[in-house]
Coordinates of C-alpha atoms in Angstrom, one line a residue:
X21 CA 40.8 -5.8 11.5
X22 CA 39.4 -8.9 12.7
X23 CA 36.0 -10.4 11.4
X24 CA 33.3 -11.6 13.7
X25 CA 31.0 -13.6 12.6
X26 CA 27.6 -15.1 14.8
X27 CA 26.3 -18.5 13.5
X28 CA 23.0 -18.2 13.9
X29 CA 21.4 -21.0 13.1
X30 CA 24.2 -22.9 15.8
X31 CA 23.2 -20.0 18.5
X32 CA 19.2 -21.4 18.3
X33 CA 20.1 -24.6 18.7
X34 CA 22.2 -24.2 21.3
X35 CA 19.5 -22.4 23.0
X36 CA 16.8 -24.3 22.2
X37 CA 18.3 -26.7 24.7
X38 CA 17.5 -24.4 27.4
X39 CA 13.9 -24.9 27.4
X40 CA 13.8 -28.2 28.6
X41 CA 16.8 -27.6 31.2
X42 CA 14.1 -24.7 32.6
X43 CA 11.5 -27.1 32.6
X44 CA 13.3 -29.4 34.6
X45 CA 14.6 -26.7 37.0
X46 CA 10.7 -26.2 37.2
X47 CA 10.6 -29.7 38.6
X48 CA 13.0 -30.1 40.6
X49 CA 11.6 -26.9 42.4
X50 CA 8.3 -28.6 42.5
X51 CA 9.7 -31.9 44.3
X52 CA 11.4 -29.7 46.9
X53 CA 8.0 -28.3 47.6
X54 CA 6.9 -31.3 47.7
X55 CA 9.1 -32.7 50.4
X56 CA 8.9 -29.9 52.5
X57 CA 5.1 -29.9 52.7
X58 CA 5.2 -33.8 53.5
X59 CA 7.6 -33.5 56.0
X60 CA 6.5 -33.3 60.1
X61 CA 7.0 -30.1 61.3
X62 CA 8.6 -31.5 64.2
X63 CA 11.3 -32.6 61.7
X64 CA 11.4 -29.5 59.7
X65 CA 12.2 -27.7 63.2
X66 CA 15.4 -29.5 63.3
X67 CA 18.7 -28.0 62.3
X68 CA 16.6 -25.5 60.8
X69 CA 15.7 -28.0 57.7
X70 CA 12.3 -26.3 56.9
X71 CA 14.2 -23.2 56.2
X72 CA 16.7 -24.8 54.0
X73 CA 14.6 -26.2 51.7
X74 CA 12.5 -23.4 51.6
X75 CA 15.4 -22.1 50.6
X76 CA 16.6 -24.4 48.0
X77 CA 12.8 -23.8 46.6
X78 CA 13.2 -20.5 46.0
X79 CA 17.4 -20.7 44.4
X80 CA 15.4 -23.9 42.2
X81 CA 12.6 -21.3 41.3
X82 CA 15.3 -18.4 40.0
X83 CA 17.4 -20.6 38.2
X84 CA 14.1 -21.3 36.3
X85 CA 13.2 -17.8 36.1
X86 CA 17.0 -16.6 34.6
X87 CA 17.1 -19.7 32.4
X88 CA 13.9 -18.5 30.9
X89 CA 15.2 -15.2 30.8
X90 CA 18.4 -16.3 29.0
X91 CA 16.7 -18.3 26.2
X92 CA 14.6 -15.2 25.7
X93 CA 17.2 -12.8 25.4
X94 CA 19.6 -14.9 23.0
X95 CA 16.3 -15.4 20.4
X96 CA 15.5 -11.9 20.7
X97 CA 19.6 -11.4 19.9
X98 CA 19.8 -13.5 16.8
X99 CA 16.4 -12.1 15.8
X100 CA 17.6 -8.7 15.6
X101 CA 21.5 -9.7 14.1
X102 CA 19.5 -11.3 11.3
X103 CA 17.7 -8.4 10.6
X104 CA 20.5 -6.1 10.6
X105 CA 22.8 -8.5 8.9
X106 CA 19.9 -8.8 6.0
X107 CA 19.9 -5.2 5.9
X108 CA 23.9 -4.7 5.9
X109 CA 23.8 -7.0 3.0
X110 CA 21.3 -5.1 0.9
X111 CA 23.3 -2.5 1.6
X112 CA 26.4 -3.6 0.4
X113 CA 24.5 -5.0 -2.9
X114 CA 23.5 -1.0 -3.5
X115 CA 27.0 0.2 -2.9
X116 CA 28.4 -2.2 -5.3
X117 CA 25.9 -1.6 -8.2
X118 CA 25.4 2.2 -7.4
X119 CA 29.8 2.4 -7.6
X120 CA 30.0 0.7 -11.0
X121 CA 27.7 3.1 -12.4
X122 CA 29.1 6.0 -11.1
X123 CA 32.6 4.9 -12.1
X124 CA 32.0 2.3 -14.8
X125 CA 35.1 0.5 -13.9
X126 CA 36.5 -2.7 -12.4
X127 CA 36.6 -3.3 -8.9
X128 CA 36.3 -5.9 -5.6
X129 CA 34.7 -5.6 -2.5
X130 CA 35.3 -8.2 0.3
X131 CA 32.3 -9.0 2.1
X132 CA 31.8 -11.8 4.3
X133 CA 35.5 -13.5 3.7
X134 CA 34.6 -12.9 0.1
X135 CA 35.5 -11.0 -3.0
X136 CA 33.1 -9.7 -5.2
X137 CA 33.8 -8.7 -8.9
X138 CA 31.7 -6.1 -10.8
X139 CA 32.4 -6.2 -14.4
X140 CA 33.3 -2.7 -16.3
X141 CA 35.7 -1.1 -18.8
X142 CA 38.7 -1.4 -16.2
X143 CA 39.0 2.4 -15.8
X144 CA 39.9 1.8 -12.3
X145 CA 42.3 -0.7 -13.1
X146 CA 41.0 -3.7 -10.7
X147 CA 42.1 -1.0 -7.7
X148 CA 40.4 -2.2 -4.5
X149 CA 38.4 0.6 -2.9
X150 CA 37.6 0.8 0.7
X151 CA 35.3 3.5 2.9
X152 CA 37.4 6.0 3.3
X153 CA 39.1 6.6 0.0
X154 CA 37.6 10.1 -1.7
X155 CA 35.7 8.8 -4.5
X156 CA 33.7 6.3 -2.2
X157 CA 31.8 8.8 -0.5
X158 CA 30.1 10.1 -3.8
X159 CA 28.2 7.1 -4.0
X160 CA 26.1 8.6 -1.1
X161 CA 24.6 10.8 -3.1
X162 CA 23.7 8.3 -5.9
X163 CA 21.7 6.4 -2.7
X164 CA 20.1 9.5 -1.9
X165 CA 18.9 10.4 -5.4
X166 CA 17.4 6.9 -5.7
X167 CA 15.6 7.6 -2.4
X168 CA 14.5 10.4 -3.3
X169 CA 12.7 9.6 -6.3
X170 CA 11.1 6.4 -4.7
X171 CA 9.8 8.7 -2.6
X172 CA 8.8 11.4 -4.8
X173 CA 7.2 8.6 -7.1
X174 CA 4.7 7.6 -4.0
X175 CA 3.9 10.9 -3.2
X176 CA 2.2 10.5 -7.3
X177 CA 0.9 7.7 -6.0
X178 CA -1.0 8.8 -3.3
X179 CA -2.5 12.0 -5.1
X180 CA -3.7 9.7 -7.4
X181 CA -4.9 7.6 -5.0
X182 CA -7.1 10.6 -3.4
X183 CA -8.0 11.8 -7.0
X184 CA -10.8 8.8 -6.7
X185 CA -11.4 9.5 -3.1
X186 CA -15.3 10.7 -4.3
X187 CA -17.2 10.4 -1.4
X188 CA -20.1 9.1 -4.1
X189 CA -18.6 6.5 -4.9
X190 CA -18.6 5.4 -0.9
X191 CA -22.5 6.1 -1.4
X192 CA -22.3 9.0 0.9
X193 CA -24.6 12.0 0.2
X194 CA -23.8 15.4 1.1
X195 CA -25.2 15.7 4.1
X196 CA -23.5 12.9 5.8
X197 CA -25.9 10.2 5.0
X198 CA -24.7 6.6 4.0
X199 CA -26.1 3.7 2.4
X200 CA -24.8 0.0 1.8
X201 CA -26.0 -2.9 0.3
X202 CA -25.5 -6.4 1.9
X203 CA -26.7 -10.0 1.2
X204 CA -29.5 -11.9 2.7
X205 CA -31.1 -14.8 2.6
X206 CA -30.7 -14.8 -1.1
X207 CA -31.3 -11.1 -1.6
X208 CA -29.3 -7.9 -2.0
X209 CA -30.9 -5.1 -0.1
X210 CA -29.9 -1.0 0.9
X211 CA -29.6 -0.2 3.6
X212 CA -28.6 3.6 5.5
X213 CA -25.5 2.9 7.6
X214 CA -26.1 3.6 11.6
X215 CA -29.7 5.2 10.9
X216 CA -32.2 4.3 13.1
X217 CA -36.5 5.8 13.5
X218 CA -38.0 6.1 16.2
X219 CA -40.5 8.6 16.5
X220 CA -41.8 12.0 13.9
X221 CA -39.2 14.2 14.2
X222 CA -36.6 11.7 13.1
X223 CA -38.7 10.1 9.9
X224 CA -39.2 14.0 8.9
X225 CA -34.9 13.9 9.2
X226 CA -34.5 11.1 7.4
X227 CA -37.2 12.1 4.5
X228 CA -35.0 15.1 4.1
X229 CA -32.1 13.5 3.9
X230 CA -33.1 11.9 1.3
X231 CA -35.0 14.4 -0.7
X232 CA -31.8 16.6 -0.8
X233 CA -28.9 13.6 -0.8
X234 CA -30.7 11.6 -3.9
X235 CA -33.9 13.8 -5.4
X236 CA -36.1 11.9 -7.8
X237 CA -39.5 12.3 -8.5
X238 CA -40.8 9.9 -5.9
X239 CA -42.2 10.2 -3.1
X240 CA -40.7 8.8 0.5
X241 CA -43.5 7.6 2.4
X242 CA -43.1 6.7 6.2
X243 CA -43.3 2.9 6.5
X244 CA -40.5 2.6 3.3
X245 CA -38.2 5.1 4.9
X246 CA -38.6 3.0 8.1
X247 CA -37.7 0.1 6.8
X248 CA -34.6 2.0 4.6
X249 CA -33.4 3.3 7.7
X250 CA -34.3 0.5 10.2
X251 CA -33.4 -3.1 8.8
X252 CA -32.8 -2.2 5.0
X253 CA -35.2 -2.9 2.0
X254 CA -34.4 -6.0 -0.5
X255 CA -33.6 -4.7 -4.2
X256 CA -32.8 -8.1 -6.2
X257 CA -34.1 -11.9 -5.8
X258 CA -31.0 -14.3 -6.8
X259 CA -33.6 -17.0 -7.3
X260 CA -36.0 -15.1 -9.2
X261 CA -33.5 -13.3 -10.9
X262 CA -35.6 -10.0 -10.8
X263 CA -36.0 -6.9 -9.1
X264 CA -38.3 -5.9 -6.0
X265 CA -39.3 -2.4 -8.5
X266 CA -40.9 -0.5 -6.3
X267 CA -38.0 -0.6 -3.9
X268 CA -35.5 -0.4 -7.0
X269 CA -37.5 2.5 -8.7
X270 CA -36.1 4.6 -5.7
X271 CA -32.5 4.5 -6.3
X272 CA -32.7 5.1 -9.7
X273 CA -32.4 8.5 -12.0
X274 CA -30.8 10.1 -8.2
X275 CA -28.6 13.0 -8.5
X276 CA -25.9 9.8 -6.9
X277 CA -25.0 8.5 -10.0
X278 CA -22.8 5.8 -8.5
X279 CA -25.4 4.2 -6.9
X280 CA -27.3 4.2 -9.8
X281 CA -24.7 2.5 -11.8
X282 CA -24.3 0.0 -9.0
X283 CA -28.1 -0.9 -9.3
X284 CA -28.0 -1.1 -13.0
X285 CA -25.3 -3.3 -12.7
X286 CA -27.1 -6.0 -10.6
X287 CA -27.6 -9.2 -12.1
X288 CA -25.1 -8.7 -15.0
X289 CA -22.4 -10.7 -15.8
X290 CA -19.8 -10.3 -13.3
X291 CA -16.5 -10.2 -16.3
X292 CA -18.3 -8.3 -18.4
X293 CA -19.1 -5.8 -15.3
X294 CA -15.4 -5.8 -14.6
X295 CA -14.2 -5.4 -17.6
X296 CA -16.5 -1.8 -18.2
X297 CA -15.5 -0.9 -15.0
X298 CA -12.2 -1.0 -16.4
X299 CA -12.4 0.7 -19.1
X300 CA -14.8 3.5 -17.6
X301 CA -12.2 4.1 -14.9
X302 CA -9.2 4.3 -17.2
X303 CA -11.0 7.2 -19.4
X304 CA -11.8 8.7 -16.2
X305 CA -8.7 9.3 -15.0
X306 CA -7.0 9.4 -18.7
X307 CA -9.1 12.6 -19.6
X308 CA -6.7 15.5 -18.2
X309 CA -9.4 18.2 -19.7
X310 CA -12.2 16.9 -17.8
X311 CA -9.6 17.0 -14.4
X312 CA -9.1 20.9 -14.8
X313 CA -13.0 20.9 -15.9
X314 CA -13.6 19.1 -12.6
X315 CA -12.5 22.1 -10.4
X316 CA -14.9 24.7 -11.8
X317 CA -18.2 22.2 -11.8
X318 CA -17.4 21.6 -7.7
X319 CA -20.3 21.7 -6.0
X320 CA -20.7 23.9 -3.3
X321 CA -22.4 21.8 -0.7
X322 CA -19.9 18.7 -1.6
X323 CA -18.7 16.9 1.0
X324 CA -14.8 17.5 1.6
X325 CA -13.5 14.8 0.5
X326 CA -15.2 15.2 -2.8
X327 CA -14.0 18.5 -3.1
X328 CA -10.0 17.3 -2.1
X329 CA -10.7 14.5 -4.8
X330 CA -11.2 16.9 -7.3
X331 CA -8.4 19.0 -6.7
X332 CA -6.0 15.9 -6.6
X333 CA -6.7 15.2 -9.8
X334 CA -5.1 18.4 -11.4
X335 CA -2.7 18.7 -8.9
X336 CA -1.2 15.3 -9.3
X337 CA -1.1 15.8 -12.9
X338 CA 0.7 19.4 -12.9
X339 CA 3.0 17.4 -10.0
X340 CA 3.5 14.9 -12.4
X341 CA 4.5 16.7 -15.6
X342 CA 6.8 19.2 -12.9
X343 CA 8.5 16.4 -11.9
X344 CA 9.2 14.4 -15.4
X345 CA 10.8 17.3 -16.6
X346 CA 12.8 18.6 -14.2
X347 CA 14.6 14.6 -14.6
X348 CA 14.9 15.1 -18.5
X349 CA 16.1 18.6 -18.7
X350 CA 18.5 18.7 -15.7
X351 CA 19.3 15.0 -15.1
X352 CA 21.7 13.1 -15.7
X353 CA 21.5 12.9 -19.2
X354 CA 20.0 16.3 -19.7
X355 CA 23.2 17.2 -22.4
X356 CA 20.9 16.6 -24.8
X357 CA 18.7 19.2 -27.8
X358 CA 15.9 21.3 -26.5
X359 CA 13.4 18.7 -28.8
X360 CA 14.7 15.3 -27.7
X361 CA 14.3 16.9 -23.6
X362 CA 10.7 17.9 -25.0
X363 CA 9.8 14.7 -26.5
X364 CA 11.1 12.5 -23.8
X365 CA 9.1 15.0 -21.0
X366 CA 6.0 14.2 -23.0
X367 CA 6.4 10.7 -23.0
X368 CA 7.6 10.3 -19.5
X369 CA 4.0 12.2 -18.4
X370 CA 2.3 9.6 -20.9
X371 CA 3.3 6.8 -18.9
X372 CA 3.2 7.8 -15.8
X373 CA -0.7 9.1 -16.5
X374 CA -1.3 5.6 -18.4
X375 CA 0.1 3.5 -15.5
X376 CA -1.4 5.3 -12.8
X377 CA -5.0 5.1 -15.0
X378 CA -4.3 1.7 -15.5
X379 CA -3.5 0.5 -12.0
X380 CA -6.9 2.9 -10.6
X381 CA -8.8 0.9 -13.3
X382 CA -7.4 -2.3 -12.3
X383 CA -8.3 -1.7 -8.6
X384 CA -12.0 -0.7 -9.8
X385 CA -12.6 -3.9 -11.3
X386 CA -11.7 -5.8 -8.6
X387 CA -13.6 -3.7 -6.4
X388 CA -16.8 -4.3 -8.6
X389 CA -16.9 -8.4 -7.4
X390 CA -17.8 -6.6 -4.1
X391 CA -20.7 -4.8 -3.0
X392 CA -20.5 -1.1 -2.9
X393 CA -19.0 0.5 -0.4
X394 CA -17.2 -2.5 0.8
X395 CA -16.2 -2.4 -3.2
X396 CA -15.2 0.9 -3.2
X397 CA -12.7 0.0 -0.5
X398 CA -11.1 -2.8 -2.2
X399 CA -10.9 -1.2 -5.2
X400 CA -8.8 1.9 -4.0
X401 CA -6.7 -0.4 -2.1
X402 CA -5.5 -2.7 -4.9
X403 CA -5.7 0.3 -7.1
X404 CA -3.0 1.9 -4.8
X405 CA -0.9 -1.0 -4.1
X406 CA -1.1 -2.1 -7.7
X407 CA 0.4 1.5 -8.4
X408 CA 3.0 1.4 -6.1
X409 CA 4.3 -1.7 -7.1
X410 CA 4.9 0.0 -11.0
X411 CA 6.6 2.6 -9.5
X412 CA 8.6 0.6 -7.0
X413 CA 12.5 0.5 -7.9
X414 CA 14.2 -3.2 -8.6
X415 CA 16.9 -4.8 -10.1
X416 CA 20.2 -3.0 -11.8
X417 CA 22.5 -1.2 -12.6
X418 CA 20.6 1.1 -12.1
X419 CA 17.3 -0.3 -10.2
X420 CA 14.6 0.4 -11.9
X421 CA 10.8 0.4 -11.7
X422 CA 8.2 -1.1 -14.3
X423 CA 6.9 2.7 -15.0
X424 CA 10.9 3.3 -15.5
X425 CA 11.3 0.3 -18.0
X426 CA 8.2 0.7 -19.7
X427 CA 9.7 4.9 -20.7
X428 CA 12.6 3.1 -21.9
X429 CA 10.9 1.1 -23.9
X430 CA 8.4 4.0 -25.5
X431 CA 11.4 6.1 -25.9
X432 CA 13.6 3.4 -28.3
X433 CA 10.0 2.6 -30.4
X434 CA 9.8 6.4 -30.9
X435 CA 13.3 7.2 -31.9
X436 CA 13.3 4.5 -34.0
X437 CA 10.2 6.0 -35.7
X438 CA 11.7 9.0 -37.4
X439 CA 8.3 10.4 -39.0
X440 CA 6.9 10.5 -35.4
X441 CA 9.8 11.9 -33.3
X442 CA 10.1 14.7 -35.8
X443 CA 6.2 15.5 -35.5
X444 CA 6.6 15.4 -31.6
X445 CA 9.7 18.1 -32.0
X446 CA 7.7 20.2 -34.4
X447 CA 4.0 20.3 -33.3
X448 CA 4.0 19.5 -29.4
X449 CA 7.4 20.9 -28.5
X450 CA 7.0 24.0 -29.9
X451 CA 4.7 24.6 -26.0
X452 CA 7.4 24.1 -24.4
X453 CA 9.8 26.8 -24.8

């Protein structure tokens, strides 16, 4: 069969040529005009001239339009055969890894007038496979495995994304009220998000509000709540590098422990906030007992998203452990004793519970250079992305993420430790069977 194969880069030069040729059917249209509306009229009565050019205006005026037209569509063209090319190539690079570990031989593909080589144990004897041929169709399932897990994989990612979806930590209460600090003029202040007092009845809302969304043992007088709810009250003094207390007092000891931490953490040494923000946020989401705990100490007037938060968190991590061993004990290299399937299930849940911690944690502290909630934002974000791009499959044979690389890794450090691999057998596989 014949190959056709598009230049591109000749295509959009060739057409870049038609830009100016439009422009200067653009002013040659324009001098027609021109002419015409000089001319007398008694002249442009003769031999019907007025009409002719009138005419050749308009002919001058679609050659324009179609050139335009044309140079649109052929950039459009290439744009899209680049895209599918790019993708047809990637494509192709799966096919040939995904068919020399299926087969483990030697073979050669010809793509793009050339032949490619993958090296092997010559099983197939250097055959040249083409579509068509009954072994090449069981790399499709091999493609749709990989899929598969990539997408199982951010499926984990996202349940652990909404595991720290606490609406706390976005310094909403209960009720539906929301505060947010901001800078100004050298200041941080609190302020409650969209409030606004005009009148009684809406400072004895407010008060509420914030009687039942933070508690404390002071008192919410009229003119502070005003000012909370109105314009915001200043906390901190950058130049005096102190507190305004009586406003700070407030937002202290609350039953909204976030924002307490946020206030504490004023002032402080930005690294050395980050860094226990780390570290806090990776027990957090390390300590699997206090994720089950979680579920029963819900409180009833939580806002939903606290309550879906908290149910993530178990969720994910029964999700998790489900899905690592249903790869080690029927997988692909699930021929193995009921202990090593055990011990490699325990350490596949290890890692993926580290990394996940690790790239929450990570998201946290960056979230901390910010001020809360805009910080809280952030933080998920990165945390998220940061977690996706572990889990995210590269490289090959076979393609492989970080998360998968760093199992590996554990895996060869604890068969290699015989003391430790035997413990694992003995005292924590014995719960699994």
């Amino acid at each position: 069969m014949s190959r056709l194969e598009i230049k591109i880069s000749e295509v959009k030069r060739l057409s870049s040529k038609l830009g100016p040729d439009s422009t200067k059917m653009s002013s040659i249209a324009d001098s027609i005009n021109s002419v015409r509306g000089n001319l007398d009229s008694r002249i442009t009565a003769r031999k019907n001239i007025g009409s002719r050019l009138s005419s050749a205006y308009n002919e001058a005026k679609s050659i324009e339009t179609k050139l335009k037209m044309l140079e649109k569509f052929i950039d459009d063209s290439m744009d899209r055969y680049e895209k599918a090319e790019t993708k047809v190539n990637k494509e192709a690079e799966e096919l040939i890894a995904l068919w020399n570990i299926e087969y483990g031989g030697e073979f050669a593909l010809e793509w793009r007038g050339m032949m490619y080589d993958v090296p092997g144990n010559s099983a197939l004897n250097e055959e040249i496979y083409e579509a068509g041929n009954e072994n090449f169709e069981d790399i499709g399932s091999e493609i749709e495995d990989a899929k598969r897990e990539q997408k199982i994989s951010y499926t984990l990612v996202g349940v652990t994304g909404l595991s720290n979806m606490n609406s706390e930590k976005f310094l909403i209460t209960n009720d539906g009220m929301q505060f947010k600090l901001f800078k100004q003029n050298g200041q941080i202040w609190i302020k409650v998000v969209n409030g606004g007092i005009e009148n009684q009845a809406d400072f004895s809302y407010y008060r509420g509000l914030l009687k039942d969304g933070l508690g404390g043992k002071w008192k919410w007088n009229k003119d502070f709540v005003k000012d909370l709810v109105n314009d915001g009250v200043p906390l901190y003094s950058k130049a005096d590098k102190g507190f305004f207390k009586r406003n700070t007092n407030k937002f202290l000891n609350t039953k909204m422990g976030s924002l307490d931490n946020y206030i504490g953490n004023i002032g402080k040494n930005p690294l050395k906030v980050g860094g226990d923000t780390w570290a806090n946020t990776f027990k957090e989401n390390m300590n699997v007992k206090e994720a089950f705990a979680g579920i029963k100490n819900i409180d009833k007037d939580a806002s939903l998203l606290t309550k879906a938060g908290k149910f993530a968190g178990p969720v994910g991590i029964l999700l998790t452990v489900g899905d690592d061993a249903y790869g080690e004990f029927y997988g692909a290299n699930a021929n193995r004793s009921m202990g090593e399937k055990v011990q490699d299930t325990v350490i596949d849940v290890g890692v993926d519970l580290g990394t996940g911690s690790a790239a929450m944690a990570t998201g946290a502290a960056v979230g901390s250079f910010f001020l809360p909630p805009l910080g809280t934002v952030v933080g998920v974000g990165v945390g998220a992305l940061a977690n996706m791009g572990m889990n995210y499959k590269f490289g090959g044979p076979p393609p492989e993420s970080i998360v998968d690389r760093t199992k590996d890794e554990v895996k060869d450090t604890v068969k290699s430790a015989e003391k430790f691999g035997g413990w694992v057998k003995d005292k924590i596989g014995k719960y699994f069977w």
